[in-house]
Amino acid sequence: MKKIQSALISVFYKDGLEPIVRALHANGVTIYSTGGTQKFIQDLGIEPVAVENLTGYPSILGGRVKTLHPKVFGGILSRRDMFSDGEQLKEYEIPEIDLVIVDLYPFEQTVASGAAEQDIIEKIDIGGISLIRAAAKNFNDVVIVPAVDHYAEFLEIYNAQQGCTTLEQRHRFAAYAFAVSSHYDSAIFNHFNETEKMPVFQQSVRQATPLRYGENPHQQGLFFGDIDGCFDKLNGKEISYNNLGDIDAACCLIDDFQQTAFAILKHNNACGMACRDSLLEAWKDALAGDPVSAFGGILVTNRKVTKEVAEEMHKIFFEVCIAPDYDDDALQVLKGKKNRIILRRKAFAMPKQMFRNVLNGVLVQDRDTVVPQVDEMKKSVTSTPITDQQAADLAFATILVKHTKSNAIVLAKNGQLCASGTGQTSRVDALRQAIAKAQSFGVDLNGAVMASDAFFPFADCVEIAHDAGIVAVAHPGGSIHDQDSIDYCEAHHMGMAITGVRHFKH
């Protein structure tokens, strides 16, 4: 146990600081401070020792240099059990500092605010980060409180132990400190690297949410991120690992649509979707595409849910519903199942890059932000023109296939998902799966269109599609046998759009 007799306090955010300052003062602790923190403490009726009086130097360079001085860092870094360190402190009249409380300049918040670059640079903390590292390094003798998030825990310990801390507690706070400093430096690097594009993978996420388990009950799971910054959770049980994967897939899919749209997803893939003038019709037609797979699914829409729509949704069992908003009476209906997760989306930006661990490393790639457009689909490479409705359906289907696990085929008609083939080892198998599923639900494929996430390696896919009633197809092209598929479509009066953009999803 070590008793705190002196403290250096230099923080940006003062929230929650007052009770700590008063507790330290009540125990006769010498408090050193500077700048805005010094004034805050003085306004509490407590007179701290100005760091300028300790160092003999004023704050200089517009506040850039305040605490960077041997009389500050010597007092923090001195090893109390080393005689020579103690002798040097006496020689240079350096007081020991037992507690350091820091809250860094808000660099990330400044970047997020869209501030000018010079304002961002000025929010790179120098003195504070140095104090954190010094105090954490010397945790054997010094306790570091590195951020406002840790004020409450420190105060509880301080009051419970009559102003003392244990080595184990100081070690834990040192770990907090290095988490803060490494996260801070990662944020600064990533800001600079937006322009420099160095091939360095450096990510830090401080918010962690424990999950019931991972993908399966025998696996542990955590979510790193700010889920509350994405949604208001209005009802339901704890969101699971698998829920989060489906929720992410649902949001990515629906964000590519401007029209009134409703989608139903299972295991990250859409099993039902429709775009309609009314949300009620969009829901009914989305469900009609595959009412079996919809059981236990994830529902997502880009429009406010009304009571009328909610009553129809309520007729089936589903895990999660995501929407930008809900009418009050719609919420009353949907809350009829206590475990049903109801999420109201907030405005948030998806990360520009995606990464996943493989082998002993990490794969990083840019997010696929290409959104197929209707006009692109009107350019047929055969003499058979693509009608406006077919072009709209091809764009609709290509967006869907972009968000479907490869190998993928999507069949669509009149703004409705007829069926899809997902995650197959061959494109022909994906197409046959889609056709079989559509036929099992009595879906008429005559006049439907087909989209593929990658090129047709041979003409067999367009042959099978034609036999099923498909009238137009879209694919990225790029096969050495593209002409075979084009020739078949030409001979059988099928429109074909070649997009030039592959949409693999693994």
Short mmCIF file of C-alpha atoms in Angstrom, two decimals:
data_model
loop_
_atom_site.label_atom_id
_atom_site.label_comp_id
_atom_site.label_asym_id
_atom_site.label_seq_id
_atom_site.Cartn_x
_atom_site.Cartn_y
_atom_site.Cartn_z
CA MET A 1 0.00 0.00 0.00
CA LYS A 2 1.26 3.46 -0.89
CA LYS A 3 -0.31 6.65 0.40
CA ILE A 4 -0.87 9.49 -2.02
CA GLN A 5 0.73 12.69 -0.74
CA SER A 6 1.05 14.70 -3.95
CA ALA A 7 -0.85 14.86 -7.22
CA LEU A 8 -0.48 16.47 -10.62
CA ILE A 9 -3.79 17.17 -12.38
CA SER A 10 -3.98 18.30 -16.02
CA VAL A 11 -7.23 17.46 -17.81
CA PHE A 12 -9.27 18.64 -20.78
CA TYR A 13 -12.71 17.52 -19.60
CA LYS A 14 -13.45 18.50 -16.00
CA ASP A 15 -16.65 16.45 -15.60
CA GLY A 16 -16.42 14.25 -12.51
CA LEU A 17 -13.17 15.85 -11.33
CA GLU A 18 -14.56 17.91 -8.45
CA PRO A 19 -15.12 15.05 -5.95
CA ILE A 20 -11.58 13.80 -6.55
CA VAL A 21 -10.08 17.23 -5.98
CA ARG A 22 -12.09 17.72 -2.80
CA ALA A 23 -11.12 14.28 -1.48
CA LEU A 24 -7.43 14.94 -2.17
CA HIS A 25 -7.62 18.36 -0.54
CA ALA A 26 -9.41 16.95 2.53
CA ASN A 27 -6.52 14.52 3.04
CA GLY A 28 -3.88 17.23 2.78
CA VAL A 29 -2.55 16.13 -0.61
CA THR A 30 -0.40 18.71 -2.41
CA ILE A 31 -1.99 19.39 -5.77
CA TYR A 32 -0.02 20.67 -8.76
CA SER A 33 -1.84 22.00 -11.78
CA THR A 34 -1.74 24.41 -14.69
CA GLY A 35 -3.89 26.28 -17.18
CA GLY A 36 -7.62 25.60 -17.29
CA THR A 37 -7.40 22.81 -14.71
CA GLN A 38 -5.68 25.15 -12.26
CA LYS A 39 -8.48 27.70 -12.67
CA PHE A 40 -11.11 24.96 -12.24
CA ILE A 41 -9.54 23.92 -8.92
CA GLN A 42 -9.23 27.52 -7.79
CA ASP A 43 -12.93 28.07 -8.53
CA LEU A 44 -13.63 25.25 -6.05
CA GLY A 45 -11.96 27.37 -3.36
CA ILE A 46 -8.81 25.23 -3.35
CA GLU A 47 -5.42 26.71 -4.20
CA PRO A 48 -3.16 24.32 -6.13
CA VAL A 49 0.55 24.79 -6.69
CA ALA A 50 1.05 26.20 -10.18
CA VAL A 51 3.32 24.03 -12.31
CA GLU A 52 5.01 27.25 -13.41
CA ASN A 53 6.06 27.86 -9.79
CA LEU A 54 7.48 24.33 -9.60
CA THR A 55 9.46 24.53 -12.84
CA GLY A 56 10.38 28.20 -12.78
CA TYR A 57 9.13 28.49 -16.37
CA PRO A 58 5.82 29.88 -17.62
CA SER A 59 3.58 28.13 -20.12
CA ILE A 60 5.13 28.94 -23.51
CA LEU A 61 4.44 28.66 -27.23
CA GLY A 62 0.75 29.33 -26.85
CA GLY A 63 0.35 26.54 -24.29
CA ARG A 64 2.21 23.90 -26.28
CA VAL A 65 4.80 23.56 -23.49
CA LYS A 66 3.58 23.52 -19.90
CA THR A 67 4.53 20.34 -18.06
CA LEU A 68 7.50 19.17 -20.15
CA HIS A 69 10.21 19.76 -17.55
CA PRO A 70 12.60 17.63 -15.42
CA LYS A 71 11.05 18.95 -12.21
CA VAL A 72 7.75 17.42 -13.30
CA PHE A 73 8.94 14.22 -14.90
CA GLY A 74 11.68 13.65 -12.37
CA GLY A 75 9.08 13.64 -9.60
CA ILE A 76 6.96 11.14 -11.51
CA LEU A 77 9.71 8.79 -12.71
CA SER A 78 11.86 8.66 -9.58
CA ARG A 79 12.12 5.17 -8.11
CA ARG A 80 11.31 5.49 -4.43
CA ASP A 81 13.34 2.44 -3.43
CA MET A 82 16.50 3.63 -5.24
CA PHE A 83 18.77 5.75 -3.04
CA SER A 84 20.46 7.54 -5.96
CA ASP A 85 17.12 8.69 -7.38
CA GLY A 86 16.19 10.15 -4.01
CA GLU A 87 19.51 11.96 -3.73
CA GLN A 88 19.05 13.55 -7.14
CA LEU A 89 15.57 14.74 -6.23
CA LYS A 90 17.03 16.44 -3.16
CA GLU A 91 19.90 17.95 -5.18
CA TYR A 92 17.60 19.51 -7.75
CA GLU A 93 14.71 20.23 -5.34
CA ILE A 94 12.27 18.02 -7.20
CA PRO A 95 9.17 16.91 -5.25
CA GLU A 96 7.85 13.39 -5.61
CA ILE A 97 4.51 13.09 -7.42
CA ASP A 98 2.40 10.11 -6.35
CA LEU A 99 -0.71 10.59 -8.48
CA VAL A 100 -1.15 11.86 -12.05
CA ILE A 101 -4.62 12.60 -13.44
CA VAL A 102 -4.83 13.37 -17.15
CA ASP A 103 -7.57 13.67 -19.74
CA LEU A 104 -6.16 14.20 -23.22
CA TYR A 105 -7.10 16.75 -25.84
CA PRO A 106 -10.08 15.36 -27.81
CA PHE A 107 -8.25 14.54 -31.04
CA GLU A 108 -10.79 12.06 -32.45
CA GLN A 109 -13.75 14.31 -31.66
CA THR A 110 -12.01 17.22 -33.37
CA VAL A 111 -11.41 15.14 -36.52
CA ALA A 112 -15.03 13.92 -36.48
CA SER A 113 -16.30 17.50 -36.19
CA GLY A 114 -14.83 18.37 -39.58
CA ALA A 115 -12.49 20.96 -38.09
CA ALA A 116 -9.73 22.59 -40.11
CA GLU A 117 -6.44 20.68 -40.30
CA GLN A 118 -4.59 23.21 -38.14
CA ASP A 119 -7.20 22.87 -35.41
CA ILE A 120 -6.81 19.09 -35.61
CA ILE A 121 -3.02 19.36 -35.27
CA GLU A 122 -3.36 21.57 -32.20
CA LYS A 123 -5.44 18.84 -30.57
CA ILE A 124 -2.53 16.41 -30.66
CA ASP A 125 -1.68 16.24 -26.97
CA ILE A 126 2.04 16.23 -26.15
CA GLY A 127 2.39 16.97 -22.45
CA GLY A 128 -0.58 14.87 -21.43
CA ILE A 129 0.47 11.76 -23.32
CA SER A 130 3.99 12.11 -21.90
CA LEU A 131 2.62 12.36 -18.35
CA ILE A 132 0.50 9.25 -18.91
CA ARG A 133 3.42 7.17 -20.17
CA ALA A 134 5.78 8.34 -17.43
CA ALA A 135 3.35 7.66 -14.60
CA ALA A 136 2.34 4.29 -16.08
CA LYS A 137 5.96 3.24 -16.45
CA ASN A 138 6.55 3.98 -12.78
CA PHE A 139 3.40 2.19 -11.57
CA ASN A 140 5.44 0.65 -8.77
CA ASP A 141 5.27 4.03 -7.00
CA VAL A 142 2.79 6.21 -8.93
CA VAL A 143 -0.88 5.81 -9.80
CA ILE A 144 -2.05 7.14 -13.14
CA VAL A 145 -5.67 8.05 -13.93
CA PRO A 146 -5.46 8.44 -17.72
CA ALA A 147 -8.96 9.51 -18.72
CA VAL A 148 -12.28 10.75 -17.42
CA ASP A 149 -13.65 7.21 -17.83
CA HIS A 150 -11.52 6.08 -14.86
CA TYR A 151 -12.30 8.89 -12.40
CA ALA A 152 -15.08 7.01 -10.63
CA GLU A 153 -13.07 3.82 -10.11
CA PHE A 154 -10.12 5.74 -8.73
CA LEU A 155 -12.29 7.78 -6.35
CA GLU A 156 -13.94 4.63 -5.01
CA ILE A 157 -10.54 3.08 -4.30
CA TYR A 158 -9.17 6.27 -2.80
CA ASN A 159 -12.05 6.73 -0.37
CA ALA A 160 -12.27 3.04 0.57
CA GLN A 161 -8.55 2.74 1.32
CA GLN A 162 -7.98 6.05 3.11
CA GLY A 163 -5.95 7.60 0.33
CA CYS A 164 -3.81 4.53 -0.45
CA THR A 165 -3.44 2.24 -3.46
CA THR A 166 -2.08 -1.27 -3.84
CA LEU A 167 0.52 -2.38 -6.37
CA GLU A 168 -2.13 -4.46 -8.14
CA GLN A 169 -4.38 -1.43 -8.46
CA ARG A 170 -1.55 0.75 -9.77
CA HIS A 171 -0.67 -1.96 -12.29
CA ARG A 172 -4.30 -2.06 -13.51
CA PHE A 173 -4.39 1.72 -13.93
CA ALA A 174 -1.08 1.55 -15.81
CA ALA A 175 -2.71 -0.93 -18.18
CA TYR A 176 -5.60 1.52 -18.64
CA ALA A 177 -3.01 4.21 -19.35
CA PHE A 178 -1.21 2.31 -22.08
CA ALA A 179 -4.59 1.42 -23.63
CA VAL A 180 -5.39 5.14 -23.72
CA SER A 181 -2.02 6.17 -25.12
CA SER A 182 -1.87 3.46 -27.78
CA HIS A 183 -5.43 4.21 -28.89
CA TYR A 184 -4.65 7.92 -29.06
CA ASP A 185 -1.54 7.38 -31.15
CA SER A 186 -3.40 4.96 -33.45
CA ALA A 187 -6.07 7.59 -34.07
CA ILE A 188 -3.43 10.19 -34.95
CA PHE A 189 -1.58 7.79 -37.25
CA ASN A 190 -4.74 6.74 -39.06
CA HIS A 191 -5.66 10.38 -39.63
CA PHE A 192 -2.28 11.07 -41.19
CA ASN A 193 -2.41 7.81 -43.12
CA GLU A 194 -5.60 8.82 -44.90
CA THR A 195 -3.30 10.79 -47.21
CA GLU A 196 -0.03 8.89 -46.84
CA LYS A 197 -1.54 5.43 -47.51
CA MET A 198 1.24 3.53 -45.75
CA PRO A 199 0.71 -0.26 -45.79
CA VAL A 200 0.31 -0.43 -42.02
CA PHE A 201 -2.58 -2.11 -40.21
CA GLN A 202 -3.22 -0.21 -36.99
CA GLN A 203 -6.69 -0.26 -35.47
CA SER A 204 -7.84 0.46 -31.94
CA VAL A 205 -11.38 0.23 -30.57
CA ARG A 206 -11.84 0.95 -26.87
CA GLN A 207 -15.53 0.12 -26.51
CA ALA A 208 -16.18 -3.59 -25.97
CA THR A 209 -19.51 -5.32 -25.45
CA PRO A 210 -19.43 -8.90 -24.12
CA LEU A 211 -21.78 -11.19 -26.03
CA ARG A 212 -23.54 -14.29 -24.74
CA TYR A 213 -21.21 -16.34 -26.91
CA GLY A 214 -19.67 -16.27 -30.37
CA GLU A 215 -20.95 -17.94 -33.50
CA ASN A 216 -21.65 -21.07 -31.43
CA PRO A 217 -22.28 -21.54 -27.69
CA HIS A 218 -18.82 -23.02 -27.05
CA GLN A 219 -17.10 -19.91 -28.48
CA GLN A 220 -16.60 -16.69 -26.55
CA GLY A 221 -17.62 -13.49 -28.31
CA LEU A 222 -17.08 -9.72 -28.01
CA PHE A 223 -18.21 -6.77 -30.09
CA PHE A 224 -15.71 -3.92 -30.33
CA GLY A 225 -17.49 -0.74 -31.34
CA ASP A 226 -20.23 1.69 -30.37
CA ILE A 227 -23.46 -0.19 -30.99
CA ASP A 228 -25.40 2.60 -29.24
CA GLY A 229 -24.04 5.03 -31.82
CA CYS A 230 -25.74 2.99 -34.54
CA PHE A 231 -29.15 2.18 -33.06
CA ASP A 232 -31.68 2.87 -30.37
CA LYS A 233 -32.64 -0.55 -29.02
CA LEU A 234 -36.36 -0.28 -28.33
CA ASN A 235 -37.16 -3.85 -27.34
CA GLY A 236 -35.87 -7.35 -27.09
CA LYS A 237 -33.19 -9.64 -25.77
CA GLU A 238 -29.46 -9.11 -25.87
CA ILE A 239 -28.08 -8.82 -29.41
CA SER A 240 -25.99 -11.86 -30.26
CA TYR A 241 -22.84 -12.38 -32.32
CA ASN A 242 -24.85 -13.84 -35.20
CA ASN A 243 -27.46 -11.08 -34.92
CA LEU A 244 -24.73 -8.47 -35.37
CA GLY A 245 -23.46 -10.11 -38.55
CA ASP A 246 -26.98 -10.19 -39.98
CA ILE A 247 -27.69 -6.63 -38.86
CA ASP A 248 -24.56 -5.40 -40.61
CA ALA A 249 -25.52 -7.24 -43.81
CA ALA A 250 -29.06 -5.85 -43.62
CA CYS A 251 -27.91 -2.26 -43.21
CA CYS A 252 -25.37 -2.54 -46.05
CA LEU A 253 -28.05 -3.94 -48.36
CA ILE A 254 -30.83 -1.48 -47.61
CA ASP A 255 -28.48 1.51 -47.86
CA ASP A 256 -28.02 0.82 -51.58
CA PHE A 257 -31.73 1.47 -52.25
CA GLN A 258 -33.42 4.85 -52.59
CA GLN A 259 -36.92 3.52 -53.32
CA THR A 260 -39.27 2.30 -50.59
CA ALA A 261 -37.80 -1.12 -49.86
CA PHE A 262 -38.21 -4.04 -47.47
CA ALA A 263 -35.78 -6.95 -47.13
CA ILE A 264 -35.66 -10.18 -45.14
CA LEU A 265 -32.26 -11.73 -44.45
CA LYS A 266 -31.04 -15.06 -43.12
CA HIS A 267 -27.37 -15.82 -42.50
CA ASN A 268 -26.30 -12.53 -44.15
CA ASN A 269 -28.20 -13.23 -47.40
CA ALA A 270 -31.49 -11.76 -48.58
CA CYS A 271 -34.21 -14.38 -48.85
CA GLY A 272 -36.92 -11.85 -49.66
CA MET A 273 -36.95 -8.29 -50.95
CA ALA A 274 -39.19 -5.89 -52.81
CA CYS A 275 -39.34 -2.22 -53.81
CA ARG A 276 -42.83 -0.75 -53.98
CA ASP A 277 -44.68 2.56 -53.78
CA SER A 278 -46.04 1.62 -50.36
CA LEU A 279 -44.21 -0.02 -47.47
CA LEU A 280 -47.07 -2.44 -46.88
CA GLU A 281 -46.83 -3.78 -50.43
CA ALA A 282 -43.04 -3.93 -50.17
CA TRP A 283 -43.37 -6.07 -47.04
CA LYS A 284 -45.97 -8.41 -48.52
CA ASP A 285 -43.95 -8.99 -51.69
CA ALA A 286 -40.69 -9.41 -49.81
CA LEU A 287 -42.30 -12.10 -47.68
CA ALA A 288 -43.89 -13.79 -50.69
CA GLY A 289 -40.48 -14.47 -52.22
CA ASP A 290 -39.60 -17.08 -49.56
CA PRO A 291 -42.01 -17.28 -46.61
CA VAL A 292 -40.22 -20.36 -45.28
CA SER A 293 -36.76 -18.81 -44.93
CA ALA A 294 -38.31 -15.66 -43.46
CA PHE A 295 -38.95 -17.57 -40.22
CA GLY A 296 -36.46 -16.29 -37.64
CA GLY A 297 -35.08 -13.73 -40.07
CA ILE A 298 -33.81 -10.17 -39.90
CA LEU A 299 -36.22 -7.55 -41.29
CA VAL A 300 -34.95 -4.22 -42.57
CA THR A 301 -36.57 -1.26 -44.28
CA ASN A 302 -35.64 2.29 -45.21
CA ARG A 303 -38.99 3.81 -44.27
CA LYS A 304 -40.91 4.50 -41.06
CA VAL A 305 -42.97 1.50 -39.92
CA THR A 306 -46.68 2.15 -39.48
CA LYS A 307 -49.18 0.18 -37.40
CA GLU A 308 -50.67 -1.32 -40.56
CA VAL A 309 -47.29 -2.71 -41.61
CA ALA A 310 -46.40 -3.79 -38.08
CA GLU A 311 -49.57 -5.86 -37.81
CA GLU A 312 -48.62 -7.78 -40.95
CA MET A 313 -45.03 -8.26 -39.76
CA HIS A 314 -46.26 -9.46 -36.38
CA LYS A 315 -47.89 -12.47 -38.02
CA ILE A 316 -44.54 -14.22 -38.43
CA PHE A 317 -41.66 -15.00 -36.07
CA PHE A 318 -38.57 -12.90 -36.68
CA GLU A 319 -35.47 -12.11 -34.62
CA VAL A 320 -34.73 -8.46 -35.45
CA CYS A 321 -36.42 -5.50 -37.10
CA ILE A 322 -34.42 -2.47 -38.28
CA ALA A 323 -36.01 0.77 -39.46
CA PRO A 324 -35.31 4.50 -39.40
CA ASP A 325 -38.36 5.01 -37.17
CA TYR A 326 -41.66 3.54 -35.95
CA ASP A 327 -45.05 5.01 -35.21
CA ASP A 328 -45.94 4.65 -31.52
CA ASP A 329 -48.84 2.30 -32.22
CA ALA A 330 -46.58 0.23 -34.50
CA LEU A 331 -44.13 -0.20 -31.64
CA GLN A 332 -46.92 -1.40 -29.37
CA VAL A 333 -47.70 -4.14 -31.88
CA LEU A 334 -44.09 -5.18 -32.44
CA LYS A 335 -43.35 -5.24 -28.72
CA GLY A 336 -45.93 -7.99 -28.41
CA LYS A 337 -42.99 -10.41 -28.41
CA LYS A 338 -40.70 -9.53 -25.50
CA ASN A 339 -37.58 -11.10 -27.02
CA ARG A 340 -38.03 -9.50 -30.44
CA ILE A 341 -35.17 -7.06 -31.07
CA ILE A 342 -36.43 -3.73 -32.41
CA LEU A 343 -33.77 -1.29 -33.59
CA ARG A 344 -34.18 2.32 -34.69
CA ARG A 345 -31.29 3.38 -36.86
CA LYS A 346 -29.21 6.45 -36.18
CA ALA A 347 -27.14 8.35 -38.71
CA PHE A 348 -23.70 6.74 -38.76
CA ALA A 349 -21.05 6.08 -41.37
CA MET A 350 -19.86 2.60 -42.23
CA PRO A 351 -16.06 2.24 -42.14
CA LYS A 352 -14.36 2.85 -45.47
CA GLN A 353 -12.29 -0.31 -45.07
CA MET A 354 -13.12 -3.88 -44.09
CA PHE A 355 -10.80 -6.41 -42.51
CA ARG A 356 -10.81 -10.03 -41.40
CA ASN A 357 -8.20 -12.25 -39.84
CA VAL A 358 -6.73 -15.08 -41.92
CA LEU A 359 -3.88 -17.41 -41.00
CA ASN A 360 -1.51 -15.36 -38.82
CA GLY A 361 -2.45 -12.00 -40.31
CA VAL A 362 -5.21 -9.68 -41.44
CA LEU A 363 -6.80 -9.02 -44.82
CA VAL A 364 -7.79 -5.39 -45.49
CA GLN A 365 -9.83 -4.08 -48.41
CA ASP A 366 -11.89 -1.07 -49.37
CA ARG A 367 -15.62 -1.46 -48.90
CA ASP A 368 -17.53 -2.25 -52.10
CA THR A 369 -19.37 1.04 -52.57
CA VAL A 370 -20.29 0.61 -56.24
CA VAL A 371 -24.07 0.85 -56.59
CA PRO A 372 -25.41 -0.46 -59.92
CA GLN A 373 -27.50 2.12 -61.78
CA VAL A 374 -30.51 1.64 -64.03
CA ASP A 375 -28.98 3.57 -66.95
CA GLU A 376 -26.01 1.18 -67.04
CA MET A 377 -28.39 -1.73 -67.53
CA LYS A 378 -30.04 -0.26 -70.65
CA LYS A 379 -26.92 -0.83 -72.76
CA SER A 380 -27.52 -4.26 -74.24
CA VAL A 381 -24.62 -6.01 -75.99
CA THR A 382 -27.15 -7.92 -78.09
CA SER A 383 -29.55 -6.54 -80.67
CA THR A 384 -32.43 -7.19 -78.28
CA PRO A 385 -33.08 -3.95 -76.39
CA ILE A 386 -33.46 -3.93 -72.63
CA THR A 387 -36.73 -2.28 -71.63
CA ASP A 388 -36.99 0.28 -68.86
CA GLN A 389 -38.61 -2.25 -66.52
CA GLN A 390 -35.99 -4.86 -67.30
CA ALA A 391 -33.21 -2.32 -66.69
CA ALA A 392 -34.74 -1.41 -63.34
CA ASP A 393 -34.99 -5.09 -62.45
CA LEU A 394 -31.40 -5.76 -63.51
CA ALA A 395 -30.14 -2.91 -61.32
CA PHE A 396 -32.28 -4.23 -58.44
CA ALA A 397 -30.97 -7.77 -58.94
CA THR A 398 -27.35 -6.67 -59.27
CA ILE A 399 -27.53 -4.77 -56.00
CA LEU A 400 -28.92 -7.89 -54.38
CA VAL A 401 -26.27 -10.16 -55.88
CA LYS A 402 -23.57 -7.75 -54.64
CA HIS A 403 -24.77 -8.46 -51.09
CA THR A 404 -25.14 -12.24 -51.56
CA LYS A 405 -22.50 -14.82 -50.74
CA SER A 406 -20.62 -16.06 -53.82
CA ASN A 407 -21.11 -17.85 -56.07
CA ALA A 408 -24.39 -16.02 -56.38
CA ILE A 409 -27.26 -15.68 -58.83
CA VAL A 410 -30.30 -13.47 -58.29
CA LEU A 411 -33.58 -13.73 -60.22
CA ALA A 412 -35.90 -10.73 -60.05
CA LYS A 413 -39.08 -9.44 -61.64
CA ASN A 414 -41.00 -6.18 -61.23
CA GLY A 415 -38.88 -5.00 -58.31
CA GLN A 416 -39.19 -8.25 -56.39
CA LEU A 417 -36.65 -10.91 -55.50
CA CYS A 418 -37.96 -14.10 -57.10
CA ALA A 419 -35.17 -16.31 -55.76
CA SER A 420 -31.43 -16.47 -55.30
CA GLY A 421 -28.70 -19.06 -55.41
CA THR A 422 -26.19 -18.40 -52.65
CA GLY A 423 -22.76 -19.63 -51.69
CA GLN A 424 -22.50 -22.35 -54.30
CA THR A 425 -19.27 -23.85 -55.59
CA SER A 426 -20.33 -23.34 -59.20
CA ARG A 427 -22.37 -20.65 -60.91
CA VAL A 428 -24.54 -23.26 -62.61
CA ASP A 429 -25.41 -24.76 -59.22
CA ALA A 430 -26.31 -21.29 -57.92
CA LEU A 431 -28.63 -20.75 -60.89
CA ARG A 432 -30.27 -24.14 -60.54
CA GLN A 433 -30.78 -23.51 -56.83
CA ALA A 434 -32.46 -20.18 -57.57
CA ILE A 435 -34.74 -21.66 -60.24
CA ALA A 436 -35.73 -24.61 -58.04
CA LYS A 437 -36.54 -22.31 -55.12
CA ALA A 438 -38.65 -20.01 -57.29
CA GLN A 439 -40.57 -22.94 -58.71
CA SER A 440 -41.15 -24.42 -55.24
CA PHE A 441 -43.05 -21.28 -54.28
CA GLY A 442 -44.94 -21.07 -57.57
CA VAL A 443 -43.08 -17.98 -58.77
CA ASP A 444 -43.55 -17.34 -62.49
CA LEU A 445 -40.10 -16.63 -63.95
CA ASN A 446 -41.37 -15.76 -67.41
CA GLY A 447 -40.21 -12.19 -68.04
CA ALA A 448 -37.79 -12.21 -65.07
CA VAL A 449 -34.16 -11.09 -65.21
CA MET A 450 -30.95 -12.63 -63.88
CA ALA A 451 -27.89 -11.02 -62.25
CA SER A 452 -24.60 -12.76 -61.56
CA ASP A 453 -21.88 -11.58 -59.16
CA ALA A 454 -19.16 -12.67 -61.63
CA PHE A 455 -18.83 -13.56 -65.31
CA PHE A 456 -20.42 -16.56 -66.93
CA PRO A 457 -17.52 -18.94 -67.66
CA PHE A 458 -19.58 -20.72 -70.30
CA ALA A 459 -22.89 -20.26 -72.07
CA ASP A 460 -24.63 -22.89 -69.94
CA CYS A 461 -25.96 -20.32 -67.43
CA VAL A 462 -27.75 -18.21 -70.04
CA GLU A 463 -29.08 -21.37 -71.69
CA ILE A 464 -30.59 -22.64 -68.41
CA ALA A 465 -31.92 -19.15 -67.61
CA HIS A 466 -33.58 -18.86 -71.01
CA ASP A 467 -35.25 -22.22 -70.59
CA ALA A 468 -36.67 -21.01 -67.26
CA GLY A 469 -38.17 -17.88 -68.84
CA ILE A 470 -35.46 -15.29 -68.14
CA VAL A 471 -35.46 -12.48 -70.73
CA ALA A 472 -32.44 -10.34 -69.75
CA VAL A 473 -29.21 -10.87 -67.84
CA ALA A 474 -26.48 -8.76 -66.24
CA HIS A 475 -22.96 -9.83 -65.37
CA PRO A 476 -19.54 -8.15 -65.17
CA GLY A 477 -18.05 -9.92 -68.16
CA GLY A 478 -14.39 -10.79 -68.47
CA SER A 479 -14.50 -14.48 -69.38
CA ILE A 480 -12.56 -15.71 -72.37
CA HIS A 481 -15.88 -17.30 -73.37
CA ASP A 482 -17.99 -14.12 -73.03
CA GLN A 483 -18.82 -14.24 -76.72
CA ASP A 484 -20.42 -17.67 -76.35
CA SER A 485 -22.90 -16.28 -73.83
CA ILE A 486 -23.48 -13.19 -75.94
CA ASP A 487 -24.10 -15.30 -79.05
CA TYR A 488 -26.63 -17.47 -77.23
CA CYS A 489 -28.51 -14.41 -75.96
CA GLU A 490 -28.40 -12.88 -79.43
CA ALA A 491 -29.85 -16.02 -80.99
CA HIS A 492 -32.60 -16.30 -78.39
CA HIS A 493 -33.59 -12.62 -78.24
CA MET A 494 -32.29 -11.99 -74.71
CA GLY A 495 -30.94 -8.66 -73.56
CA MET A 496 -27.52 -8.65 -71.89
CA ALA A 497 -25.85 -5.89 -69.88
CA ILE A 498 -22.14 -6.18 -69.13
CA THR A 499 -21.37 -4.02 -66.11
CA GLY A 500 -17.59 -4.42 -65.92
CA VAL A 501 -17.77 -4.64 -62.11
CA ARG A 502 -17.45 -7.94 -60.24
CA HIS A 503 -19.13 -8.28 -56.84
CA PHE A 504 -17.62 -11.33 -55.16
CA LYS A 505 -18.57 -11.71 -51.50
CA HIS A 506 -16.90 -14.44 -49.47
#
